[in-house]
Structure formats: C-alpha cells, structure tokens
Amino acid sequence: MKRLVAGLFAVVVPAAAGAQGAPDWKAVEAEAIRTIQSYVRINTSNPPGDVTKAADLLVSLLQREGVPVKRYESAPGRSIVLARLKGTGAAKPILLLHHMDVVPTDPSRWQHDPFGAEIADGKIWGRGTMDMKGLGVVQLMAFLSLKRQNVPLERDVIFMAVPDEEVGGELGAQWMRKNHYDELDPEYVLDEGGFGSRDLFAPGKLVFGISVAEKKILWLKLRAEGVAGHGSQPHDRNPNDKMIRALARLLGEPMPTTPFSVLQTKRGAARGEGVPASDEPGGVQGSPPLNMTSRVGPLAQNKFNNAIQHSTISITSFRSGVGEPPKVNVIPSVAEATLDCRVLPGTTKEQWLAEIRRRLGDPEIKIEITYEGEDPVVTTQDSKFYKALESAVKQEHPDAILTPMVVPYGTDSNGFRPLGVKSYGFTPVVVPAAAVGSMHGDAEFLPAEAVGPAIRILFNALKETVTR
C-alpha cells in the first residue's frame, strides 16, 4: 500500500536576491565527516534492510535546515526520504539519488568495527563509506550549501535517499518511479558510479570517470540432469561431470572486447546503443574523441578495468549432492550452477544466451534466466550537467583527465535512462584502487581527505546547472 508518513513540512524561506559569499569549506568538510560517521554507525544491512533510523537521521538534518521533507514507506522499515529546493520551474529538476542500505558484514573478519566509523590512518572505516553513505552525505552537504548560500535556482533540486538497492531496488527507487514519478520527473539524475583515482585506471594519471551507461545484468541457472547411483561405480551419466566439463568450456575462451562507443569510438554511438550512429564508422565526422581509451590511453591491467571493457561471467555457486550434508557415496541425479553475467551495451540478450550455449557445448544443459536487468541505454555527454561536472572537476583538480565510462555493477539510476532521463553515475572523490576494491569487502574505507573536495566539486557543478 502506498503511504506518505510523517515529514511534510511547509517552511517559508525569505526570497534571496542572489548568492552569498563562498561557504566556509573547512567547516562544511568537518560537518560532513561527522555526518558520515553518524550515518555509517546506523546498521542498515540488507537483509534485513530496515533503514528507519537512517531515514530519521536524514530527516532531522534536513528539518534543522528548514528544508521541506516528504517521507514515504514502501514497506515496513523501507523509508524513502525526499527533500526539495524549489526553483522557478524554468527547467526540469535535478535529482540527487543515493541508497541507505548496505550489504551485510562478518565483523570477525574486520580489523575495524564495520559500524564504528572509526577514523584511522586518514581513512573513515566502515560498511557504506564507499557504497554509498559517503556519497549520500556529499550530496546532502552540496544540497544544503545551495540553500545556505541562497543560490537562485532555475530548476528544483531534489535530494532522495532510498532503501533496497542492494537487493534490486524494488522497494526503493523502482517503487518511487512506479508510484510517485510525478514528484520527481527530473531532467538529470546523479547517483553512484564513477569516481576519481590516481592508480586505478592508469597509474600516474588522475582520471575521473563519469558513468553514462551500465551493463545489462543477466543471472542464469544451469541445470544438468543425469542418473543417480553408487559412488563406487562411476558412469558417464554423472551430472556433476557434465556440469564441470561444460563450465570448463564456458570459461576456456577469453571474453572478446565489445565495440562499445563509450570505450572505443568518437562522439556518437554504435547502432543498437540507444542513439543514432553516424555514417562514419565509430562516430560523428569531425567530432573530438570522447571515448575512454582515447582520453586516458591504455588502461591498467586489473579486474575493474577488465570488467568495464568486456562482458563478463562469474560462476557464483555450484549445487549438487544428496542429503544434508551431501552423502559422499551417492552420485546425484542433478547438478546446478549459477552465473552472474554482466553484458555491455551492443549485445542483445538473445545474442548473449546463444554465446553461452555455444561455449557450454552441451545442448542437454538447461539454461534458466532467474533475473534480468534493464536493457542498457547510453546517456549523452552533450548536456549542461555533464559539462558542469567536467568544469567543476577541472577547477578543483587542474591535472585531471575526465572521461565517460561504463560501470560493471548496477545502480538505481539505470532505471531512469529508458524514461529519457539523463542519468550519470559519479562520486567526485579521489580514491585509491584499494578503496574501490573495498566495497562489499571486509575493510571498506573512504579517505577522509577526499570528502571536502568532493563537496566543492558537486556544489559548483550544481550551481552551474541550476542557474542560467
């Protein structure tokens, strides 16, 4: 049932003639770090996914600033926080989107308390610092700075915090699109995705990636059937043998690179990527190269860069056996495996499944799609907000290389792209490759020194986008 719960506050704010002087950025940074610590200390692991206390924190901070807030509940414990700075309506809104839930932890494997938000060695440690409470607070502080500075707004600026992203988003961003899209209707969405790093993309270069597309998610279950029997008498109908041989064939060939324009071509896109292609192979004739490899050069050899250049397959489970625990002396009749497939734009679901079948090399193995994400749509780089992000990054980091990119994981913003919304994934922090690798791991951290510059970048980009 759709419900609007406590939190709608009508606040009259005096009209401002124009923006004030620059914010006290040191004070803003200190406030942000304290807020990140408070936010991370609230355990919003999903499952179970209860974000009530996290939403309480955000609502209290927004109320304190006199910002009108709406709070929705898509299910018990699944709060959604929506705050708005009203503009003149001359342009459609910009939506700052982040999720409050985090993946579970095994505290015994952490050196620092995963919900302690301890600052040590210049890092804020804890679950959600990178994914994505840290960015949520960066968005919040940039949002509040617009209000504090009385920046004149030609469009609404919306801050939205949602639950459920870590399990698919059905009760979070998807629920809001389905039930309250009229409250949003943005021209732009900013969510998680790319970031800046001096060692992840290309060692020795400060590269900021702005996500303009995501891979299609396909989760597959493979099933091999055979003949049960006694373990002392092997036979050629053992489903485990069939599955193991098929999986070896599946991974035996390297994944080919995909001719995806964000990575390999000039401005424009290959046919099938959601925007028209030019007659010139790879892009628009005479336009400057805007792809990742032409801007950055050869990418470093690591799992992240491999994943953004190739469609990928991960074997995530293998289930077989009879009884619990499985009997060692029984050959089972069924073996199952699950695959997490992430497919770059330009390859259809049908093409991908045909490739999986070819690689498996066994027509008796059944393939079932257990989850299918949105078909990828590529967001244009030719927009006011994208250019404002580029400009703001260069203002803060003159040596930075800015590039569009595709991210290997899924985010809430991807569901807005098919609706024609220009959606970008970008956390304007400079982080080491180790911080990126810490997401969903046992030592997640965000460098404390990255917080202040990130807020300034986002504030300046928003200011440029919301004013004429």
Short mmCIF file of N, CA and C in Angstrom, two decimals, residues 25-179:
data_model
loop_
_atom_site.label_atom_id
_atom_site.label_comp_id
_atom_site.label_asym_id
_atom_site.label_seq_id
_atom_site.Cartn_x
_atom_site.Cartn_y
_atom_site.Cartn_z
N TRP A 25 34.38 26.25 3.66
CA TRP A 25 34.51 24.86 3.24
C TRP A 25 35.15 23.97 4.30
N LYS A 26 36.03 24.52 5.12
CA LYS A 26 36.62 23.70 6.18
C LYS A 26 35.55 23.26 7.17
N ALA A 27 34.65 24.19 7.52
CA ALA A 27 33.56 23.85 8.43
C ALA A 27 32.60 22.85 7.79
N VAL A 28 32.33 23.04 6.51
CA VAL A 28 31.45 22.11 5.79
C VAL A 28 32.06 20.71 5.76
N GLU A 29 33.36 20.64 5.50
CA GLU A 29 34.04 19.34 5.47
C GLU A 29 33.97 18.65 6.82
N ALA A 30 34.24 19.39 7.90
CA ALA A 30 34.19 18.80 9.24
C ALA A 30 32.78 18.31 9.56
N GLU A 31 31.78 19.10 9.19
CA GLU A 31 30.39 18.70 9.40
C GLU A 31 30.07 17.43 8.61
N ALA A 32 30.55 17.37 7.39
CA ALA A 32 30.29 16.20 6.55
C ALA A 32 30.91 14.94 7.13
N ILE A 33 32.14 15.03 7.61
CA ILE A 33 32.80 13.85 8.17
C ILE A 33 32.07 13.37 9.41
N ARG A 34 31.63 14.29 10.25
CA ARG A 34 30.84 13.89 11.43
C ARG A 34 29.54 13.21 11.00
N THR A 35 28.92 13.75 9.95
CA THR A 35 27.66 13.18 9.48
C THR A 35 27.87 11.80 8.87
N ILE A 36 28.94 11.62 8.12
CA ILE A 36 29.26 10.29 7.59
C ILE A 36 29.42 9.30 8.73
N GLN A 37 30.11 9.70 9.78
CA GLN A 37 30.30 8.80 10.93
C GLN A 37 28.96 8.43 11.56
N SER A 38 28.11 9.41 11.77
CA SER A 38 26.79 9.12 12.35
C SER A 38 25.98 8.19 11.46
N TYR A 39 26.06 8.41 10.17
CA TYR A 39 25.29 7.64 9.19
C TYR A 39 25.78 6.19 9.14
N VAL A 40 27.11 6.01 9.08
CA VAL A 40 27.68 4.67 8.99
C VAL A 40 27.41 3.87 10.26
N ARG A 41 27.32 4.55 11.40
CA ARG A 41 27.09 3.85 12.67
C ARG A 41 25.69 3.27 12.78
N ILE A 42 24.81 3.63 11.86
CA ILE A 42 23.47 3.03 11.83
C ILE A 42 23.53 1.81 10.93
N ASN A 43 23.28 0.65 11.48
CA ASN A 43 23.38 -0.61 10.74
C ASN A 43 22.15 -0.77 9.84
N THR A 44 22.35 -0.63 8.55
CA THR A 44 21.26 -0.78 7.58
C THR A 44 21.50 -1.97 6.66
N SER A 45 22.11 -3.02 7.21
CA SER A 45 22.42 -4.20 6.40
C SER A 45 21.16 -4.75 5.74
N ASN A 46 21.32 -5.19 4.50
CA ASN A 46 20.20 -5.73 3.73
C ASN A 46 20.59 -7.07 3.13
N PRO A 47 20.02 -8.19 3.61
CA PRO A 47 18.95 -8.24 4.60
C PRO A 47 19.43 -7.94 6.03
N PRO A 48 18.50 -7.51 6.91
CA PRO A 48 17.05 -7.40 6.74
C PRO A 48 16.59 -6.14 6.00
N GLY A 49 17.42 -5.09 5.94
CA GLY A 49 17.07 -3.94 5.12
C GLY A 49 16.30 -2.82 5.78
N ASP A 50 16.22 -2.81 7.11
CA ASP A 50 15.50 -1.75 7.83
C ASP A 50 16.34 -0.47 7.83
N VAL A 51 15.82 0.58 7.22
CA VAL A 51 16.56 1.85 7.14
C VAL A 51 15.88 2.95 7.95
N THR A 52 14.99 2.59 8.86
CA THR A 52 14.20 3.58 9.59
C THR A 52 15.07 4.59 10.31
N LYS A 53 16.08 4.11 11.05
CA LYS A 53 16.92 5.03 11.83
C LYS A 53 17.79 5.90 10.93
N ALA A 54 18.22 5.36 9.80
CA ALA A 54 18.98 6.17 8.85
C ALA A 54 18.11 7.28 8.28
N ALA A 55 16.87 6.94 7.94
CA ALA A 55 15.94 7.96 7.44
C ALA A 55 15.66 9.00 8.51
N ASP A 56 15.53 8.56 9.77
CA ASP A 56 15.32 9.51 10.87
C ASP A 56 16.45 10.53 10.93
N LEU A 57 17.69 10.04 10.78
CA LEU A 57 18.85 10.94 10.82
C LEU A 57 18.77 11.97 9.71
N LEU A 58 18.53 11.52 8.48
CA LEU A 58 18.49 12.45 7.35
C LEU A 58 17.35 13.45 7.49
N VAL A 59 16.19 12.98 7.90
CA VAL A 59 15.05 13.89 8.07
C VAL A 59 15.37 14.95 9.12
N SER A 60 16.00 14.55 10.22
CA SER A 60 16.32 15.52 11.28
C SER A 60 17.31 16.57 10.78
N LEU A 61 18.29 16.15 9.98
CA LEU A 61 19.26 17.11 9.45
C LEU A 61 18.60 18.09 8.48
N LEU A 62 17.70 17.58 7.65
CA LEU A 62 17.01 18.45 6.69
C LEU A 62 16.04 19.39 7.40
N GLN A 63 15.32 18.88 8.38
CA GLN A 63 14.39 19.72 9.14
C GLN A 63 15.13 20.86 9.84
N ARG A 64 16.28 20.54 10.39
CA ARG A 64 17.07 21.54 11.10
C ARG A 64 17.42 22.72 10.20
N GLU A 65 17.56 22.42 8.89
CA GLU A 65 17.90 23.46 7.91
C GLU A 65 16.67 24.14 7.32
N GLY A 66 15.49 23.71 7.75
CA GLY A 66 14.27 24.30 7.22
C GLY A 66 13.92 23.87 5.82
N VAL A 67 14.36 22.67 5.43
CA VAL A 67 14.08 22.15 4.09
C VAL A 67 12.81 21.32 4.13
N PRO A 68 11.84 21.56 3.25
CA PRO A 68 10.64 20.72 3.20
C PRO A 68 11.00 19.27 2.89
N VAL A 69 10.43 18.34 3.65
CA VAL A 69 10.76 16.92 3.53
C VAL A 69 9.48 16.11 3.41
N LYS A 70 9.49 15.14 2.52
CA LYS A 70 8.45 14.12 2.48
C LYS A 70 9.09 12.77 2.78
N ARG A 71 8.35 11.95 3.50
CA ARG A 71 8.85 10.63 3.85
C ARG A 71 7.80 9.59 3.47
N TYR A 72 8.21 8.65 2.65
CA TYR A 72 7.33 7.57 2.20
C TYR A 72 7.78 6.26 2.83
N GLU A 73 6.87 5.31 2.85
CA GLU A 73 7.20 3.97 3.33
C GLU A 73 6.65 2.96 2.33
N SER A 74 7.54 2.30 1.60
CA SER A 74 7.12 1.33 0.59
C SER A 74 6.76 -0.01 1.21
N ALA A 75 7.27 -0.28 2.40
CA ALA A 75 7.00 -1.49 3.18
C ALA A 75 7.53 -1.21 4.58
N PRO A 76 7.15 -2.02 5.57
CA PRO A 76 7.66 -1.79 6.92
C PRO A 76 9.19 -1.74 6.95
N GLY A 77 9.73 -0.66 7.50
CA GLY A 77 11.17 -0.50 7.59
C GLY A 77 11.82 0.04 6.33
N ARG A 78 11.04 0.24 5.27
CA ARG A 78 11.60 0.72 4.00
C ARG A 78 11.18 2.17 3.78
N SER A 79 11.85 3.07 4.45
CA SER A 79 11.56 4.50 4.34
C SER A 79 12.27 5.11 3.13
N ILE A 80 11.63 6.11 2.55
CA ILE A 80 12.20 6.89 1.45
C ILE A 80 12.12 8.35 1.85
N VAL A 81 13.24 9.05 1.76
CA VAL A 81 13.32 10.46 2.15
C VAL A 81 13.43 11.30 0.89
N LEU A 82 12.56 12.30 0.78
CA LEU A 82 12.53 13.17 -0.40
C LEU A 82 12.51 14.62 0.07
N ALA A 83 13.55 15.37 -0.28
CA ALA A 83 13.64 16.79 0.07
C ALA A 83 13.81 17.60 -1.21
N ARG A 84 13.31 18.82 -1.19
CA ARG A 84 13.30 19.62 -2.42
C ARG A 84 13.65 21.08 -2.12
N LEU A 85 14.55 21.61 -2.94
CA LEU A 85 14.77 23.05 -3.01
C LEU A 85 14.04 23.55 -4.25
N LYS A 86 13.07 24.43 -4.06
CA LYS A 86 12.24 24.87 -5.17
C LYS A 86 12.96 25.90 -6.03
N GLY A 87 12.83 25.71 -7.34
CA GLY A 87 13.33 26.67 -8.29
C GLY A 87 12.19 27.39 -8.99
N THR A 88 12.52 28.13 -10.03
CA THR A 88 11.49 28.88 -10.75
C THR A 88 10.67 28.00 -11.67
N GLY A 89 11.15 26.80 -11.96
CA GLY A 89 10.45 25.93 -12.89
C GLY A 89 10.82 26.18 -14.34
N ALA A 90 11.84 26.99 -14.58
CA ALA A 90 12.26 27.25 -15.95
C ALA A 90 12.85 26.02 -16.61
N ALA A 91 13.32 25.08 -15.81
CA ALA A 91 13.87 23.82 -16.32
C ALA A 91 13.44 22.70 -15.39
N LYS A 92 13.52 21.47 -15.89
CA LYS A 92 13.11 20.32 -15.09
C LYS A 92 14.13 20.05 -13.99
N PRO A 93 13.74 19.32 -12.94
CA PRO A 93 14.60 19.14 -11.77
C PRO A 93 15.86 18.32 -12.03
N ILE A 94 16.77 18.43 -11.08
CA ILE A 94 17.92 17.55 -11.00
C ILE A 94 17.76 16.74 -9.72
N LEU A 95 17.93 15.44 -9.81
CA LEU A 95 17.70 14.53 -8.69
C LEU A 95 19.03 13.97 -8.20
N LEU A 96 19.32 14.21 -6.92
CA LEU A 96 20.48 13.62 -6.26
C LEU A 96 19.99 12.37 -5.55
N LEU A 97 20.47 11.21 -5.98
CA LEU A 97 19.93 9.93 -5.54
C LEU A 97 21.01 9.10 -4.87
N HIS A 98 20.68 8.52 -3.70
CA HIS A 98 21.58 7.54 -3.10
C HIS A 98 20.75 6.54 -2.29
N HIS A 99 21.37 5.40 -2.00
CA HIS A 99 20.67 4.37 -1.22
C HIS A 99 21.23 4.29 0.19
N MET A 100 20.33 4.01 1.13
CA MET A 100 20.68 3.93 2.54
C MET A 100 21.10 2.54 2.99
N ASP A 101 20.69 1.51 2.27
CA ASP A 101 21.01 0.15 2.70
C ASP A 101 22.42 -0.23 2.29
N VAL A 102 22.98 -1.20 3.01
CA VAL A 102 24.33 -1.69 2.75
C VAL A 102 24.30 -3.21 2.75
N VAL A 103 25.36 -3.82 2.22
CA VAL A 103 25.43 -5.28 2.26
C VAL A 103 25.86 -5.73 3.65
N PRO A 104 25.52 -6.97 4.03
CA PRO A 104 25.88 -7.47 5.36
C PRO A 104 27.39 -7.60 5.55
N THR A 105 27.78 -7.76 6.81
CA THR A 105 29.19 -7.91 7.15
C THR A 105 29.40 -9.14 8.03
N ASP A 106 30.64 -9.60 8.07
CA ASP A 106 31.09 -10.58 9.06
C ASP A 106 32.10 -9.86 9.95
N PRO A 107 31.65 -9.30 11.09
CA PRO A 107 32.54 -8.47 11.92
C PRO A 107 33.83 -9.18 12.32
N SER A 108 33.81 -10.51 12.39
CA SER A 108 35.01 -11.23 12.81
C SER A 108 36.15 -11.08 11.80
N ARG A 109 35.83 -10.68 10.59
CA ARG A 109 36.84 -10.55 9.54
C ARG A 109 37.33 -9.10 9.38
N TRP A 110 36.79 -8.21 10.16
CA TRP A 110 37.16 -6.79 10.07
C TRP A 110 38.18 -6.43 11.14
N GLN A 111 39.16 -5.63 10.77
CA GLN A 111 40.10 -5.08 11.74
C GLN A 111 39.45 -3.93 12.50
N HIS A 112 38.58 -3.18 11.83
CA HIS A 112 37.84 -2.07 12.44
C HIS A 112 36.37 -2.47 12.51
N ASP A 113 35.67 -1.96 13.52
CA ASP A 113 34.24 -2.22 13.65
C ASP A 113 33.53 -1.74 12.38
N PRO A 114 32.82 -2.63 11.66
CA PRO A 114 32.19 -2.22 10.41
C PRO A 114 31.13 -1.13 10.58
N PHE A 115 30.63 -0.97 11.81
CA PHE A 115 29.65 0.08 12.07
C PHE A 115 30.16 1.06 13.13
N GLY A 116 31.48 1.18 13.20
CA GLY A 116 32.09 2.10 14.15
C GLY A 116 32.48 3.43 13.55
N ALA A 117 32.65 3.47 12.22
CA ALA A 117 33.06 4.70 11.52
C ALA A 117 34.31 5.31 12.15
N GLU A 118 35.24 4.46 12.53
CA GLU A 118 36.50 4.91 13.13
C GLU A 118 37.35 5.61 12.08
N ILE A 119 38.01 6.69 12.49
CA ILE A 119 38.97 7.35 11.62
C ILE A 119 40.37 6.94 12.06
N ALA A 120 41.07 6.26 11.19
CA ALA A 120 42.43 5.79 11.47
C ALA A 120 43.22 5.82 10.17
N ASP A 121 44.47 6.23 10.26
CA ASP A 121 45.35 6.31 9.09
C ASP A 121 44.77 7.20 7.99
N GLY A 122 44.01 8.21 8.40
CA GLY A 122 43.44 9.13 7.43
C GLY A 122 42.23 8.60 6.69
N LYS A 123 41.69 7.47 7.14
CA LYS A 123 40.57 6.84 6.45
C LYS A 123 39.39 6.70 7.40
N ILE A 124 38.18 6.84 6.85
CA ILE A 124 36.96 6.54 7.58
C ILE A 124 36.61 5.09 7.26
N TRP A 125 36.61 4.23 8.28
CA TRP A 125 36.40 2.80 8.08
C TRP A 125 34.96 2.42 8.40
N GLY A 126 34.37 1.59 7.57
CA GLY A 126 33.04 1.09 7.89
C GLY A 126 32.22 0.75 6.67
N ARG A 127 31.24 -0.11 6.90
CA ARG A 127 30.35 -0.52 5.82
C ARG A 127 29.50 0.67 5.37
N GLY A 128 29.58 0.94 4.07
CA GLY A 128 28.81 2.03 3.49
C GLY A 128 29.61 3.29 3.25
N THR A 129 30.85 3.35 3.72
CA THR A 129 31.64 4.56 3.49
C THR A 129 31.80 4.83 2.00
N MET A 130 32.05 3.76 1.22
CA MET A 130 32.15 3.90 -0.24
C MET A 130 30.83 3.62 -0.92
N ASP A 131 30.06 2.69 -0.40
CA ASP A 131 28.84 2.21 -1.06
C ASP A 131 27.67 2.23 -0.08
N MET A 132 26.85 3.33 -0.01
CA MET A 132 27.23 4.60 -0.62
C MET A 132 26.85 5.77 0.28
N LYS A 133 26.99 5.55 1.59
CA LYS A 133 26.64 6.61 2.54
C LYS A 133 27.57 7.81 2.43
N GLY A 134 28.83 7.55 2.06
CA GLY A 134 29.75 8.66 1.88
C GLY A 134 29.27 9.62 0.81
N LEU A 135 28.90 9.07 -0.36
CA LEU A 135 28.37 9.92 -1.43
C LEU A 135 27.06 10.56 -1.01
N GLY A 136 26.23 9.83 -0.27
CA GLY A 136 24.97 10.40 0.20
C GLY A 136 25.19 11.68 0.99
N VAL A 137 26.20 11.67 1.84
CA VAL A 137 26.49 12.86 2.64
C VAL A 137 27.12 13.95 1.78
N VAL A 138 27.96 13.59 0.82
CA VAL A 138 28.49 14.59 -0.12
C VAL A 138 27.33 15.27 -0.85
N GLN A 139 26.36 14.50 -1.31
CA GLN A 139 25.19 15.08 -1.97
C GLN A 139 24.42 15.98 -1.01
N LEU A 140 24.22 15.49 0.22
CA LEU A 140 23.47 16.26 1.21
C LEU A 140 24.13 17.61 1.49
N MET A 141 25.45 17.61 1.67
CA MET A 141 26.14 18.86 2.01
C MET A 141 26.16 19.83 0.82
N ALA A 142 26.29 19.32 -0.39
CA ALA A 142 26.20 20.20 -1.56
C ALA A 142 24.80 20.78 -1.69
N PHE A 143 23.80 19.95 -1.45
CA PHE A 143 22.39 20.35 -1.48
C PHE A 143 22.13 21.45 -0.45
N LEU A 144 22.57 21.22 0.80
CA LEU A 144 22.36 22.21 1.85
C LEU A 144 23.15 23.49 1.59
N SER A 145 24.31 23.36 0.97
CA SER A 145 25.11 24.55 0.67
C SER A 145 24.40 25.45 -0.34
N LEU A 146 23.67 24.86 -1.29
CA LEU A 146 22.88 25.67 -2.21
C LEU A 146 21.87 26.51 -1.44
N LYS A 147 21.23 25.90 -0.45
CA LYS A 147 20.23 26.63 0.34
C LYS A 147 20.90 27.69 1.22
N ARG A 148 21.97 27.28 1.91
CA ARG A 148 22.64 28.22 2.81
C ARG A 148 23.18 29.44 2.08
N GLN A 149 23.58 29.24 0.83
CA GLN A 149 24.15 30.34 0.04
C GLN A 149 23.08 31.10 -0.75
N ASN A 150 21.83 30.70 -0.58
CA ASN A 150 20.73 31.36 -1.30
C ASN A 150 20.99 31.42 -2.80
N VAL A 151 21.48 30.32 -3.35
CA VAL A 151 21.73 30.26 -4.79
C VAL A 151 20.40 30.31 -5.53
N PRO A 152 20.21 31.24 -6.45
CA PRO A 152 18.95 31.30 -7.21
C PRO A 152 18.83 30.08 -8.12
N LEU A 153 17.69 29.42 -8.07
CA LEU A 153 17.51 28.15 -8.77
C LEU A 153 16.54 28.31 -9.93
N GLU A 154 16.97 27.94 -11.12
CA GLU A 154 16.08 27.90 -12.27
C GLU A 154 15.36 26.56 -12.38
N ARG A 155 15.77 25.60 -11.59
CA ARG A 155 15.14 24.28 -11.56
C ARG A 155 15.12 23.79 -10.12
N ASP A 156 14.20 22.88 -9.80
CA ASP A 156 14.20 22.25 -8.48
C ASP A 156 15.43 21.36 -8.34
N VAL A 157 15.95 21.29 -7.13
CA VAL A 157 16.99 20.33 -6.79
C VAL A 157 16.39 19.38 -5.76
N ILE A 158 16.38 18.09 -6.07
CA ILE A 158 15.75 17.08 -5.22
C ILE A 158 16.83 16.19 -4.62
N PHE A 159 16.74 15.97 -3.33
CA PHE A 159 17.61 15.02 -2.63
C PHE A 159 16.74 13.83 -2.24
N MET A 160 17.12 12.63 -2.67
CA MET A 160 16.32 11.44 -2.36
C MET A 160 17.21 10.32 -1.87
N ALA A 161 16.82 9.74 -0.72
CA ALA A 161 17.52 8.59 -0.14
C ALA A 161 16.55 7.42 -0.12
N VAL A 162 16.98 6.28 -0.66
CA VAL A 162 16.08 5.14 -0.83
C VAL A 162 16.64 3.89 -0.16
N PRO A 163 15.78 2.93 0.14
CA PRO A 163 16.21 1.63 0.63
C PRO A 163 16.34 0.64 -0.53
N ASP A 164 16.76 -0.57 -0.21
CA ASP A 164 16.53 -1.74 -1.07
C ASP A 164 17.43 -1.87 -2.28
N GLU A 165 18.37 -0.95 -2.50
CA GLU A 165 19.19 -1.03 -3.72
C GLU A 165 20.01 -2.30 -3.76
N GLU A 166 20.51 -2.73 -2.59
CA GLU A 166 21.41 -3.87 -2.57
C GLU A 166 20.72 -5.20 -2.88
N VAL A 167 19.39 -5.18 -2.94
CA VAL A 167 18.66 -6.40 -3.32
C VAL A 167 17.78 -6.16 -4.54
N GLY A 168 18.09 -5.14 -5.33
CA GLY A 168 17.39 -4.93 -6.58
C GLY A 168 16.62 -3.64 -6.71
N GLY A 169 16.26 -2.99 -5.58
CA GLY A 169 15.63 -1.68 -5.63
C GLY A 169 14.13 -1.67 -5.81
N GLU A 170 13.48 -2.83 -5.73
CA GLU A 170 12.04 -2.88 -5.97
C GLU A 170 11.26 -2.01 -4.98
N LEU A 171 11.72 -1.95 -3.73
CA LEU A 171 11.03 -1.17 -2.70
C LEU A 171 11.66 0.20 -2.49
N GLY A 172 12.55 0.59 -3.39
CA GLY A 172 13.22 1.88 -3.27
C GLY A 172 12.98 2.74 -4.49
N ALA A 173 14.02 2.89 -5.32
CA ALA A 173 13.91 3.75 -6.50
C ALA A 173 12.83 3.26 -7.47
N GLN A 174 12.74 1.95 -7.66
CA GLN A 174 11.70 1.42 -8.55
C GLN A 174 10.32 1.79 -8.04
N TRP A 175 10.11 1.67 -6.74
CA TRP A 175 8.81 1.97 -6.14
C TRP A 175 8.45 3.44 -6.34
N MET A 176 9.43 4.31 -6.19
CA MET A 176 9.16 5.73 -6.41
C MET A 176 8.84 6.03 -7.87
N ARG A 177 9.55 5.39 -8.79
CA ARG A 177 9.23 5.60 -10.22
C ARG A 177 7.83 5.12 -10.53
N LYS A 178 7.44 4.02 -9.94
CA LYS A 178 6.13 3.43 -10.24
C LYS A 178 5.00 4.21 -9.59
N ASN A 179 5.19 4.68 -8.36
CA ASN A 179 4.10 5.25 -7.58
C ASN A 179 4.12 6.77 -7.45
#
